[in-house]
Amino acid sequence: IEYLDLLEAIAAPSPGQSTRDKAMATLSTMVGALVLSRAVEDRDLSAQILTAATKEILDRPAGVER
């Protein structure tokens, strides 16, 4: 839960979505990407999964829901 608290502290507020919800979505994306990247045997696919998740999180405009 410490990670969730940290992500919530740095999440930008947006209309209709609490910073807690944004933090949960971000943490879920991070954990899911890590689990999936470890579940596949193909190193290239593993790297693609991690890269896609990273880009999705970092490219989210502050204050804009997807």
PDB file of C-alpha atoms in Angstrom:
ATOM      1  CA  ILE A   1       0.000   0.000   0.000  1.00  0.00           C
ATOM      2  CA  GLU A   2       2.982   2.321   0.375  1.00  0.00           C
ATOM      3  CA  TYR A   3       3.318   2.407  -3.418  1.00  0.00           C
ATOM      4  CA  LEU A   4      -0.323   3.376  -3.746  1.00  0.00           C
ATOM      5  CA  ASP A   5       0.131   6.196  -1.235  1.00  0.00           C
ATOM      6  CA  LEU A   6       3.224   7.433  -3.070  1.00  0.00           C
ATOM      7  CA  LEU A   7       1.467   7.386  -6.444  1.00  0.00           C
ATOM      8  CA  GLU A   8      -1.542   9.154  -4.971  1.00  0.00           C
ATOM      9  CA  ALA A   9       0.710  11.886  -3.587  1.00  0.00           C
ATOM     10  CA  ILE A  10       2.101  12.660  -7.051  1.00  0.00           C
ATOM     11  CA  ALA A  11      -1.085  12.113  -9.090  1.00  0.00           C
ATOM     12  CA  ALA A  12      -2.473  15.201 -10.773  1.00  0.00           C
ATOM     13  CA  PRO A  13      -6.105  15.863  -9.870  1.00  0.00           C
ATOM     14  CA  SER A  14      -8.659  15.668 -12.666  1.00  0.00           C
ATOM     15  CA  PRO A  15     -12.400  16.270 -12.870  1.00  0.00           C
ATOM     16  CA  GLY A  16     -14.437  13.155 -12.125  1.00  0.00           C
ATOM     17  CA  GLN A  17     -11.512  11.011 -10.960  1.00  0.00           C
ATOM     18  CA  SER A  18      -9.930  11.051  -7.541  1.00  0.00           C
ATOM     19  CA  THR A  19      -6.175  10.959  -7.151  1.00  0.00           C
ATOM     20  CA  ARG A  20      -6.681   7.625  -5.331  1.00  0.00           C
ATOM     21  CA  ASP A  21      -8.420   6.163  -8.404  1.00  0.00           C
ATOM     22  CA  LYS A  22      -5.647   7.446 -10.665  1.00  0.00           C
ATOM     23  CA  ALA A  23      -3.032   5.949  -8.364  1.00  0.00           C
ATOM     24  CA  MET A  24      -4.830   2.593  -8.382  1.00  0.00           C
ATOM     25  CA  ALA A  25      -5.037   2.591 -12.172  1.00  0.00           C
ATOM     26  CA  THR A  26      -1.347   3.432 -12.465  1.00  0.00           C
ATOM     27  CA  LEU A  27      -0.285   0.793  -9.957  1.00  0.00           C
ATOM     28  CA  SER A  28      -2.503  -1.788 -11.656  1.00  0.00           C
ATOM     29  CA  THR A  29      -0.908  -0.996 -15.002  1.00  0.00           C
ATOM     30  CA  MET A  30       2.569  -1.310 -13.520  1.00  0.00           C
ATOM     31  CA  VAL A  31       1.915  -4.596 -11.720  1.00  0.00           C
ATOM     32  CA  GLY A  32       0.017  -6.084 -14.651  1.00  0.00           C
ATOM     33  CA  ALA A  33       2.806  -5.239 -17.068  1.00  0.00           C
ATOM     34  CA  LEU A  34       5.397  -6.769 -14.776  1.00  0.00           C
ATOM     35  CA  VAL A  35       3.387  -9.979 -14.334  1.00  0.00           C
ATOM     36  CA  LEU A  36       2.715 -10.308 -18.057  1.00  0.00           C
ATOM     37  CA  SER A  37       6.321  -9.565 -18.999  1.00  0.00           C
ATOM     38  CA  ARG A  38       7.486 -12.347 -16.711  1.00  0.00           C
ATOM     39  CA  ALA A  39       4.828 -14.784 -17.911  1.00  0.00           C
ATOM     40  CA  VAL A  40       6.005 -14.788 -21.530  1.00  0.00           C
ATOM     41  CA  GLU A  41       9.106 -16.613 -22.681  1.00  0.00           C
ATOM     42  CA  ASP A  42       9.866 -14.264 -25.558  1.00  0.00           C
ATOM     43  CA  ARG A  43      12.335 -11.590 -24.373  1.00  0.00           C
ATOM     44  CA  ASP A  44      11.322  -9.163 -27.117  1.00  0.00           C
ATOM     45  CA  LEU A  45       7.645  -9.455 -26.219  1.00  0.00           C
ATOM     46  CA  SER A  46       8.500  -9.040 -22.549  1.00  0.00           C
ATOM     47  CA  ALA A  47      10.350  -5.819 -23.319  1.00  0.00           C
ATOM     48  CA  GLN A  48       7.489  -4.596 -25.519  1.00  0.00           C
ATOM     49  CA  ILE A  49       4.981  -5.135 -22.709  1.00  0.00           C
ATOM     50  CA  LEU A  50       7.086  -3.136 -20.262  1.00  0.00           C
ATOM     51  CA  THR A  51       7.759  -0.387 -22.791  1.00  0.00           C
ATOM     52  CA  ALA A  52       4.086  -0.061 -23.727  1.00  0.00           C
ATOM     53  CA  ALA A  53       3.033   0.197 -20.077  1.00  0.00           C
ATOM     54  CA  THR A  54       5.738   2.745 -19.353  1.00  0.00           C
ATOM     55  CA  LYS A  55       4.722   4.898 -22.314  1.00  0.00           C
ATOM     56  CA  GLU A  56       1.050   4.676 -21.362  1.00  0.00           C
ATOM     57  CA  ILE A  57       1.737   5.881 -17.840  1.00  0.00           C
ATOM     58  CA  LEU A  58       4.205   8.617 -18.765  1.00  0.00           C
ATOM     59  CA  ASP A  59       2.212   9.892 -21.748  1.00  0.00           C
ATOM     60  CA  ARG A  60      -0.997  10.415 -19.762  1.00  0.00           C
ATOM     61  CA  PRO A  61      -1.730  14.118 -19.831  1.00  0.00           C
ATOM     62  CA  ALA A  62      -2.142  15.576 -16.375  1.00  0.00           C
ATOM     63  CA  GLY A  63      -5.785  16.105 -15.540  1.00  0.00           C
ATOM     64  CA  VAL A  64      -7.109  14.238 -18.595  1.00  0.00           C
ATOM     65  CA  GLU A  65      -8.963  10.940 -18.297  1.00  0.00           C
ATOM     66  CA  ARG A  66      -8.659   8.189 -20.871  1.00  0.00           C
TER      67      ARG A  66
END
